[in-house]
Tab-separated table of C-alpha atoms and ligand atoms in Angstrom:
chain	number	residue	atom	x	y	z
A	232	MET	CA	-21.042	-21.516	-3.975
A	233	LYS	CA	-19.311	-18.952	-1.764
A	234	THR	CA	-19.683	-15.449	-3.230
A	235	PHE	CA	-17.546	-12.403	-2.474
A	236	ARG	CA	-18.503	-8.899	-3.545
A	237	ILE	CA	-15.562	-6.907	-4.843
A	238	ALA	CA	-15.664	-3.230	-5.799
A	239	VAL	CA	-13.354	-2.752	-8.772
A	240	LEU	CA	-12.164	0.843	-9.224
A	241	PRO	CA	-9.649	0.955	-12.096
A	242	GLY	CA	-9.235	4.763	-12.133
A	243	ASP	CA	-6.937	6.574	-14.555
A	244	GLY	CA	-3.784	6.089	-16.623
A	245	ILE	CA	-2.378	2.590	-16.240
A	246	GLY	CA	-5.014	1.792	-13.564
A	247	PRO	CA	-7.425	0.085	-16.003
A	248	GLU	CA	-4.573	-1.791	-17.712
A	249	VAL	CA	-3.167	-3.331	-14.541
A	250	MET	CA	-6.679	-3.989	-13.190
A	251	GLN	CA	-7.451	-6.002	-16.310
A	252	GLU	CA	-4.562	-8.336	-15.468
A	253	ALA	CA	-5.616	-8.694	-11.833
A	254	GLY	CA	-9.022	-9.679	-13.223
A	255	LYS	CA	-7.460	-12.542	-15.189
A	256	VAL	CA	-5.862	-13.873	-11.994
A	257	LEU	CA	-9.154	-13.613	-10.098
A	258	ASP	CA	-10.961	-15.498	-12.890
A	259	VAL	CA	-8.550	-18.409	-12.545
A	260	VAL	CA	-8.701	-18.413	-8.734
A	261	ALA	CA	-12.513	-18.366	-8.847
A	262	GLU	CA	-12.648	-21.293	-11.233
A	263	ARG	CA	-10.126	-23.425	-9.386
A	264	ALA	CA	-11.281	-22.614	-5.839
A	265	ALA	CA	-14.965	-22.859	-6.797
A	266	VAL	CA	-15.894	-19.450	-5.422
A	267	ARG	CA	-17.617	-16.500	-7.075
A	268	PHE	CA	-16.131	-13.026	-7.207
A	269	GLU	CA	-19.047	-10.729	-7.926
A	270	ARG	CA	-17.255	-7.690	-9.314
A	271	THR	CA	-18.863	-4.272	-9.664
A	272	GLU	CA	-16.900	-1.615	-11.510
A	273	GLY	CA	-17.023	2.068	-10.594
A	274	LEU	CA	-15.426	5.222	-11.934
A	275	VAL	CA	-13.055	7.115	-9.635
A	276	GLY	CA	-10.488	9.887	-10.098
A	277	GLY	CA	-10.142	11.900	-13.287
A	278	ILE	CA	-12.484	9.732	-15.325
A	279	SER	CA	-15.169	10.176	-12.669
A	280	TYR	CA	-14.620	13.943	-12.771
A	281	ASP	CA	-14.974	13.926	-16.574
A	282	THR	CA	-18.182	11.905	-16.347
A	283	TYR	CA	-19.852	13.213	-13.179
A	284	GLY	CA	-17.979	16.413	-12.263
A	285	THR	CA	-16.555	14.859	-9.073
A	286	PRO	CA	-13.666	12.421	-8.479
A	287	LEU	CA	-15.818	10.240	-6.209
A	288	THR	CA	-19.594	9.930	-6.350
A	289	ASP	CA	-21.697	8.935	-3.347
A	290	ALA	CA	-22.933	5.954	-5.355
A	291	VAL	CA	-19.411	4.578	-5.858
A	292	LEU	CA	-18.493	5.175	-2.207
A	293	GLN	CA	-21.645	3.371	-1.121
A	294	MET	CA	-20.977	0.486	-3.508
A	295	ALA	CA	-17.419	0.222	-2.110
A	296	ALA	CA	-18.664	0.295	1.485
A	297	GLN	CA	-21.110	-2.527	0.793
A	298	SER	CA	-18.456	-4.774	-0.728
A	299	ASP	CA	-16.291	-7.390	0.956
A	300	ALA	CA	-13.197	-5.638	-0.407
A	301	VAL	CA	-12.152	-2.845	-2.766
A	302	LEU	CA	-9.547	-3.101	-5.514
A	303	LEU	CA	-8.187	0.247	-6.669
A	304	GLY	CA	-5.941	0.969	-9.668
A	305	ALA	CA	-4.622	4.537	-9.589
A	306	MET	CA	-5.964	8.068	-9.960
A	307	GLY	CA	-4.751	11.273	-11.512
A	308	GLY	CA	-2.771	12.622	-14.408
A	309	PRO	CA	-1.604	15.890	-16.006
A	310	LYS	CA	-4.999	16.455	-17.646
A	311	TRP	CA	-6.591	17.135	-14.258
A	312	GLU	CA	-3.738	19.054	-12.623
A	313	PRO	CA	-5.151	22.515	-13.460
A	314	LEU	CA	-8.403	21.678	-11.610
A	315	ASP	CA	-9.282	23.185	-8.256
A	316	TYR	CA	-7.895	21.131	-5.356
A	317	SER	CA	-11.421	20.261	-4.198
A	318	VAL	CA	-12.180	18.233	-7.354
A	319	ARG	CA	-8.699	16.930	-8.188
A	320	PRO	CA	-8.527	13.129	-8.643
A	321	GLU	CA	-6.445	12.827	-5.438
A	322	ARG	CA	-9.501	14.030	-3.512
A	323	GLY	CA	-11.201	10.844	-4.677
A	324	LEU	CA	-8.531	8.818	-2.912
A	325	LEU	CA	-8.856	10.828	0.302
A	326	GLY	CA	-12.644	10.516	-0.001
A	327	LEU	CA	-12.415	6.729	-0.199
A	328	ARG	CA	-10.034	6.571	2.765
A	329	ALA	CA	-12.221	8.841	4.867
A	330	GLY	CA	-15.525	7.291	3.695
A	331	LEU	CA	-14.374	3.748	4.442
A	332	GLY	CA	-12.613	4.790	7.681
A	333	LEU	CA	-9.299	3.320	6.498
A	334	PHE	CA	-6.900	4.213	9.311
A	335	ALA	CA	-4.140	1.652	8.705
A	336	ASN	CA	-2.003	1.371	5.607
A	337	LEU	CA	0.059	-1.804	5.263
A	338	ARG	CA	2.946	-1.801	2.845
A	339	PRO	CA	4.918	-5.014	2.587
A	340	VAL	CA	8.383	-4.684	1.086
A	341	ARG	CA	9.825	-7.949	-0.112
A	342	VAL	CA	12.728	-8.441	-2.435
A	343	PHE	CA	12.350	-11.151	-5.038
A	344	ASP	CA	15.601	-13.108	-5.411
A	345	ASP	CA	15.397	-12.826	-9.183
A	346	LEU	CA	15.167	-9.025	-9.005
A	347	ILE	CA	17.997	-8.335	-6.596
A	348	ASP	CA	19.984	-6.584	-9.302
A	349	ALA	CA	17.127	-4.122	-9.913
A	350	SER	CA	17.756	-2.467	-6.532
A	351	PRO	CA	19.989	0.596	-6.318
A	352	LEU	CA	21.568	-1.006	-3.210
A	353	ARG	CA	24.171	-3.745	-3.093
A	354	PRO	CA	22.816	-7.332	-3.233
A	355	GLU	CA	24.251	-8.274	0.184
A	356	ILE	CA	22.291	-5.415	1.788
A	357	ILE	CA	18.919	-6.210	0.295
A	358	ARG	CA	18.900	-9.994	-0.042
A	359	GLY	CA	16.078	-11.487	2.008
A	360	ILE	CA	14.358	-8.202	2.913
A	361	ASP	CA	10.854	-8.960	4.151
A	362	LEU	CA	9.326	-6.107	6.118
A	363	VAL	CA	5.970	-4.383	6.474
A	364	ILE	CA	5.377	-0.727	7.218
A	365	VAL	CA	2.139	-0.027	9.059
A	366	ARG	CA	1.329	3.641	8.538
A	367	GLU	CA	-1.433	5.479	10.397
A	368	LEU	CA	-3.581	6.988	7.664
A	369	THR	CA	-6.239	9.316	9.029
A	370	GLY	CA	-4.508	11.515	11.619
A	371	ASP	CA	-1.396	13.658	12.156
A	372	VAL	CA	-0.432	16.889	10.374
A	373	TYR	CA	-2.470	15.916	7.298
A	374	PHE	CA	-5.727	16.411	9.165
A	375	GLY	CA	-4.818	18.399	12.301
A	376	GLU	CA	-6.344	21.828	12.975
A	377	PRO	CA	-5.476	24.676	12.963
A	378	ARG	CA	-3.870	24.675	9.563
A	379	GLY	CA	-3.251	27.106	6.748
A	380	VAL	CA	-1.236	30.153	5.784
A	381	ARG	CA	-2.081	33.499	7.366
A	382	VAL	CA	-0.535	36.921	7.672
A	383	GLU	CA	0.731	38.047	11.055
A	384	LYS	CA	2.664	41.251	11.724
A	385	GLY	CA	3.071	41.797	8.005
A	386	GLU	CA	4.476	38.388	7.073
A	387	ARG	CA	2.981	35.077	6.001
A	388	ILE	CA	3.179	32.181	8.402
A	389	GLY	CA	2.274	28.564	7.614
A	390	VAL	CA	0.750	26.335	10.274
A	391	ASN	CA	-0.023	22.637	10.481
A	392	THR	CA	-0.862	20.723	13.610
A	393	MET	CA	0.611	17.377	14.578
A	394	ILE	CA	-2.086	15.748	16.667
A	395	TYR	CA	-2.911	12.229	17.842
A	396	SER	CA	-5.437	11.051	20.381
A	397	GLU	CA	-4.759	8.085	22.603
A	398	THR	CA	-7.549	6.186	20.843
A	399	GLU	CA	-5.989	6.720	17.435
A	400	ILE	CA	-2.574	5.574	18.647
A	401	ARG	CA	-3.980	2.538	20.426
A	402	ARG	CA	-5.918	1.239	17.413
A	403	ILE	CA	-2.988	1.533	14.982
A	404	ALA	CA	-0.586	0.034	17.552
A	405	LYS	CA	-2.921	-2.970	17.818
A	406	VAL	CA	-2.782	-3.442	14.033
A	407	GLY	CA	1.016	-3.461	14.301
A	408	PHE	CA	1.085	-5.954	17.183
A	409	GLU	CA	-1.465	-8.283	15.559
A	410	LEU	CA	0.544	-8.324	12.339
A	411	ALA	CA	3.842	-8.857	14.170
A	412	ARG	CA	2.260	-11.778	16.000
A	413	LYS	CA	1.565	-13.476	12.644
A	414	ARG	CA	5.133	-12.854	11.469
A	415	ARG	CA	8.489	-12.842	13.296
A	416	LYS	CA	7.030	-11.333	16.494
A	417	LYS	CA	9.090	-8.138	16.349
A	418	LEU	CA	7.472	-4.712	16.279
A	419	LEU	CA	9.371	-1.473	15.862
A	420	SER	CA	7.538	1.744	16.671
A	421	VAL	CA	9.015	4.820	15.000
A	422	ASP	CA	8.631	8.292	16.516
A	423	LYS	CA	10.499	11.484	17.317
A	424	ALA	CA	9.789	11.355	21.036
A	425	ASN	CA	12.934	13.309	21.911
A	426	VAL	CA	11.518	16.547	20.481
A	427	LEU	CA	7.808	16.071	19.629
A	428	GLU	CA	5.390	15.653	22.530
A	429	THR	CA	2.743	14.130	20.242
A	430	THR	CA	5.079	11.261	19.489
A	431	GLU	CA	6.159	11.018	23.121
A	432	LEU	CA	2.512	10.127	23.739
A	433	TRP	CA	2.740	7.769	20.746
A	434	ARG	CA	5.627	5.952	22.462
A	435	THR	CA	3.873	5.811	25.835
A	436	VAL	CA	0.598	4.454	24.435
A	437	THR	CA	2.344	1.948	22.136
A	438	THR	CA	4.276	0.658	25.158
A	439	GLU	CA	1.008	0.336	27.120
A	440	VAL	CA	-0.630	-1.617	24.290
A	441	GLY	CA	2.455	-3.839	24.216
A	442	ARG	CA	1.577	-5.206	27.665
A	443	ASP	CA	-1.265	-7.116	25.976
A	444	TYR	CA	1.226	-8.690	23.574
A	445	PRO	CA	3.963	-10.208	25.764
A	446	ASP	CA	4.918	-12.574	22.924
A	447	VAL	CA	5.867	-9.645	20.650
A	448	GLU	CA	9.191	-7.886	21.185
A	449	LEU	CA	8.544	-4.121	21.019
A	450	SER	CA	11.326	-1.647	20.327
A	451	HIS	CA	11.419	2.069	19.511
A	452	MET	CA	13.489	4.121	17.102
A	453	TYR	CA	13.659	7.792	16.171
A	454	VAL	CA	12.539	8.477	12.632
A	455	ASP	CA	15.835	9.974	11.495
A	456	ASN	CA	17.720	6.899	12.649
A	457	CYS	CA	15.116	4.637	10.991
A	458	ALA	CA	15.536	6.462	7.663
A	459	MET	CA	19.265	5.798	7.904
A	460	GLN	CA	18.932	2.162	9.038
A	461	LEU	CA	16.553	1.355	6.174
A	462	ILE	CA	19.425	1.976	3.778
A	463	ARG	CA	22.247	0.695	5.998
A	464	ASN	CA	20.712	-2.571	7.191
A	465	PRO	CA	17.077	-3.097	6.080
A	466	GLY	CA	17.241	-6.812	6.924
A	467	GLN	CA	16.911	-5.965	10.651
A	468	PHE	CA	13.246	-4.906	10.265
A	469	ASP	CA	10.084	-6.982	10.429
A	470	VAL	CA	6.993	-4.882	11.246
A	471	ILE	CA	7.349	-1.099	11.598
A	472	VAL	CA	4.433	0.944	12.956
A	473	THR	CA	4.503	4.705	12.626
A	474	THR	CA	2.608	7.960	12.213
A	475	ASN	CA	1.005	9.251	9.025
A	476	LEU	CA	3.780	11.741	8.182
A	477	PHE	CA	6.738	9.503	9.074
A	478	GLY	CA	5.055	6.518	7.400
A	479	ASP	CA	4.505	8.468	4.202
A	480	ILE	CA	8.204	9.182	3.889
A	481	LEU	CA	9.618	5.909	5.232
A	482	SER	CA	7.333	3.744	3.088
A	483	ASP	CA	8.418	5.498	-0.118
A	484	GLU	CA	12.024	5.130	0.939
A	485	ALA	CA	11.508	1.435	1.694
A	486	SER	CA	9.740	0.841	-1.613
A	487	MET	CA	12.829	1.907	-3.516
A	488	LEU	CA	14.830	-0.876	-1.855
A	489	THR	CA	13.219	-3.239	-4.334
A	490	GLY	CA	14.035	-1.094	-7.355
A	491	SER	CA	10.604	-0.670	-8.925
A	492	MET	CA	7.306	0.937	-8.032
A	493	GLY	CA	5.619	-1.621	-10.279
A	494	MET	CA	6.226	-4.459	-7.823
A	495	LEU	CA	4.737	-3.249	-4.560
A	496	PRO	CA	1.215	-3.822	-3.239
A	497	SER	CA	-0.573	-2.209	-0.317
A	498	ALA	CA	-3.627	-2.659	1.857
A	499	SER	CA	-5.617	-0.037	3.726
A	500	GLN	CA	-7.720	-1.323	6.595
A	501	GLY	CA	-10.396	0.143	8.804
A	502	GLU	CA	-13.243	-1.217	10.853
A	503	LYS	CA	-14.924	-2.845	7.864
A	504	THR	CA	-14.214	-2.968	4.131
A	505	ALA	CA	-10.508	-2.834	3.277
A	506	MET	CA	-8.984	-1.437	0.099
A	507	TYR	CA	-6.099	-2.897	-1.888
A	508	GLU	CA	-4.006	-0.945	-4.380
A	509	PRO	CA	-0.541	-0.842	-5.894
A	510	ILE	CA	1.705	1.825	-4.386
A	511	HIS	CA	2.394	3.403	-7.767
A	512	GLY	CA	0.382	6.170	-9.405
A	513	SER	CA	-1.299	6.336	-12.793
A	514	ALA	CA	2.029	6.565	-14.694
A	515	PRO	CA	0.695	8.817	-17.484
A	516	ASP	CA	4.035	8.563	-19.306
A	517	ILE	CA	3.420	4.903	-20.166
A	518	ALA	CA	-0.396	4.695	-20.058
A	519	GLY	CA	-2.137	2.915	-22.920
A	520	LYS	CA	1.103	1.468	-24.284
A	521	ASN	CA	0.993	-2.056	-22.822
A	522	LEU	CA	4.168	-1.196	-20.881
A	523	ALA	CA	2.903	-1.105	-17.287
A	524	ASN	CA	4.022	-3.757	-14.836
A	525	PRO	CA	0.835	-5.397	-13.482
A	526	ILE	CA	2.608	-7.254	-10.646
A	527	ALA	CA	1.936	-4.642	-7.919
A	528	MET	CA	-1.789	-4.833	-8.758
A	529	ILE	CA	-1.727	-8.633	-8.842
A	530	LEU	CA	0.097	-8.779	-5.491
A	531	SER	CA	-2.463	-6.327	-4.066
A	532	THR	CA	-5.126	-8.793	-5.180
A	533	ALA	CA	-3.241	-11.553	-3.341
A	534	MET	CA	-3.285	-9.392	-0.192
A	535	MET	CA	-7.047	-9.017	-0.621
A	536	LEU	CA	-7.490	-12.783	-0.878
A	537	ARG	CA	-5.463	-13.283	2.299
A	538	LEU	CA	-6.627	-10.417	4.501
A	539	SER	CA	-10.248	-9.813	3.476
A	540	LEU	CA	-11.517	-13.030	1.921
A	541	GLY	CA	-9.847	-15.642	4.129
A	542	MET	CA	-8.147	-17.282	1.131
A	543	ALA	CA	-4.544	-17.434	2.423
A	544	THR	CA	-3.655	-20.591	0.480
A	545	GLU	CA	-4.749	-19.036	-2.801
A	546	ALA	CA	-2.904	-15.800	-1.921
A	547	ASP	CA	0.297	-17.795	-1.342
A	548	LEU	CA	-0.134	-19.464	-4.730
A	549	VAL	CA	-0.637	-16.153	-6.546
A	550	GLU	CA	2.595	-14.859	-4.964
A	551	LYS	CA	4.342	-18.097	-5.890
A	552	ALA	CA	3.125	-17.772	-9.481
A	553	VAL	CA	4.635	-14.270	-9.670
A	554	ARG	CA	7.970	-15.600	-8.366
A	555	GLU	CA	7.949	-18.445	-10.877
A	556	VAL	CA	7.209	-16.213	-13.866
A	557	LEU	CA	10.089	-13.942	-12.802
A	558	LYS	CA	12.306	-16.962	-12.303
A	559	ALA	CA	11.459	-18.132	-15.821
A	560	GLY	CA	12.988	-14.852	-17.021
A	561	PHE	CA	9.958	-12.769	-18.044
A	562	ARG	CA	10.045	-9.049	-17.246
A	563	THR	CA	8.135	-5.894	-18.021
A	564	GLY	CA	10.288	-2.987	-19.201
A	565	ASP	CA	10.658	-1.354	-15.759
A	566	ILE	CA	12.417	-4.429	-14.312
A	567	ARG	CA	14.240	-5.590	-17.431
A	568	GLN	CA	17.652	-7.116	-16.908
A	569	PRO	CA	20.219	-8.461	-19.371
A	570	GLY	CA	19.330	-11.959	-20.558
A	571	THR	CA	15.624	-11.722	-19.722
A	572	THR	CA	12.602	-11.615	-22.043
A	573	VAL	CA	10.681	-8.341	-22.027
A	574	VAL	CA	6.906	-8.758	-22.288
A	575	GLY	CA	3.987	-6.323	-22.241
A	576	THR	CA	1.366	-5.779	-19.532
A	577	ALA	CA	-1.115	-8.247	-21.027
A	578	GLU	CA	1.392	-11.034	-21.579
A	579	MET	CA	2.754	-10.683	-18.049
A	580	GLY	CA	-0.817	-10.966	-16.731
A	581	ASP	CA	-1.538	-13.977	-18.965
A	582	ARG	CA	1.612	-15.764	-17.827
A	583	ILE	CA	0.917	-15.185	-14.131
A	584	ALA	CA	-2.737	-16.219	-14.474
A	585	ARG	CA	-1.719	-19.379	-16.345
A	586	GLN	CA	0.850	-20.168	-13.642
A	587	VAL	CA	-1.771	-19.683	-10.919
A	588	GLY	CA	-3.972	-22.136	-12.817
A	589	ALA	CA	-1.146	-24.669	-12.998
A	590	LEU	CA	-0.359	-24.314	-9.271
A	591	MET	CA	-4.037	-24.708	-8.323
A	592	ALA	CA	-4.659	-27.639	-10.662
B	1871	LIG	P1	3.770	7.230	-10.760
B	1871	LIG	O1	3.882	6.196	-9.711
B	1871	LIG	O2	2.527	7.249	-11.540
B	1871	LIG	O3	5.010	7.074	-11.768
B	1871	LIG	C1	6.367	7.267	-11.370
B	1871	LIG	C2	7.290	6.567	-12.388
B	1871	LIG	O4	7.205	5.154	-12.188
B	1871	LIG	C3	6.883	6.831	-13.838
B	1871	LIG	O5	8.047	6.917	-14.631
B	1871	LIG	C4	6.093	5.601	-14.227
B	1871	LIG	O6	6.152	5.283	-15.590
B	1871	LIG	C5	6.760	4.505	-13.369
B	1871	LIG	N1	5.775	3.479	-12.986
B	1871	LIG	C6	4.798	3.607	-12.047
B	1871	LIG	N2	4.086	2.481	-11.992
B	1871	LIG	C7	4.594	1.647	-12.909
B	1871	LIG	C8	4.255	0.332	-13.325
B	1871	LIG	N3	3.240	-0.356	-12.792
B	1871	LIG	N4	4.980	-0.231	-14.312
B	1871	LIG	C9	6.013	0.415	-14.859
B	1871	LIG	N5	6.398	1.650	-14.509
B	1871	LIG	C10	5.681	2.269	-13.540
B	1871	LIG	O7	4.003	8.642	-10.034
B	1871	LIG	P2	3.864	10.126	-10.643
B	1871	LIG	O8	4.372	10.142	-12.054
B	1871	LIG	O9	4.472	10.988	-9.626
B	1871	LIG	O10	2.314	10.406	-10.648
B	1871	LIG	C11	1.472	10.287	-11.785
B	1871	LIG	C12	0.043	10.567	-11.373
B	1871	LIG	O11	-0.380	9.557	-10.454
B	1871	LIG	C13	-0.148	11.891	-10.652
B	1871	LIG	O12	-1.359	12.461	-11.096
B	1871	LIG	C14	-0.231	11.506	-9.187
B	1871	LIG	O13	-0.992	12.431	-8.443
B	1871	LIG	C15	-0.923	10.180	-9.290
B	1871	LIG	N6	-0.693	9.282	-8.146
B	1871	LIG	C16	-1.745	8.520	-7.768
B	1871	LIG	C17	-1.604	7.603	-6.731
B	1871	LIG	C18	-2.784	6.755	-6.381
B	1871	LIG	O14	-3.770	6.738	-7.079
B	1871	LIG	N7	-2.714	6.021	-5.293
B	1871	LIG	C19	-0.353	7.437	-6.116
B	1871	LIG	C20	0.721	8.218	-6.557
B	1871	LIG	C21	0.538	9.140	-7.586
């Protein structure tokens, strides 16, 4: 029987609750597809700090690196906010990204027909949205040197460095082109080439890479215009590739098109093991109350099946099961609408898992 090794890192807050539901879906998929998911759990984030004094141990990083894929819940919470930055739960996330060399973050944004009313935008603007933001994850101002705050001529000045090498741009551009090739064959590269030389290079290199992908239509847009177009006419976008800083902002903006953080999955890819996680955080305000929406975690698991385990058919069926449960009128509190039935985290997970079972029967 085919066996896949999965590192399961539930983390803090609602992380363990939503991970539990993803586990139910994986159990059903394993049984019906006759594969084995060998799952190893590890502590990360605040709970790892409480147990080991660090948000990410070498042992967990090594276990993750040796797996076929990593599933991550969420990290952090008010309890750990007073800690020094070097041991804050968020460092665990950066440690995983750096340790696994995850340089590409993929965030699909898709609007479910049954949830159109949950969006703050008008239905005619968001109906049919199906886009992916590919964000570079290991470069840019977040990592560039020099950085810091220093005193010069009697006043404090803050410095960060926007920096990209050709190699970094080329490898993320390729991820964008490859993805566009599997979709509607349109790639938009977002930069600020009119004023930032770093992103002028970004545009030049992306255009060069495009010569290897004549079947993909490449276009360019300035980030300020893109931020505006995402609200004005999001249906025009298919795959968007952009820098770490611009991607951070644009992907949060795009996620709100759908109305709830609890619905959106993400994948982070590198040379080897990829990591899959919901875009939301640990939601301490609702943790432990059976209120969390597990769909983002379940859809992240579907992305893992498709992108890391070669199980695209099963991934499609998991996504279909989510659509059908929503269509049948079941909602967690964050996406409740008049006339629907509000269920808790566990019941939502049970219903989706049961639906996956029915679709795979
Ligand atoms: P958050 O995403 O945790 O929560 C924002 C709001 O959305 C809250 O009201 C929350 O209840 C709601 N929400 C989030 N996910 C939900 C779900 N699945 N179902 C229903 N409602 C949901 O963001 P925050 O409150 O800014 O951050 C809380 C903690 O999470 C912080 O410590 C932050 O650093 C951390 N965080 C972690 C990650 C990560 O691990 N990748 C990402 C973002 C924030």
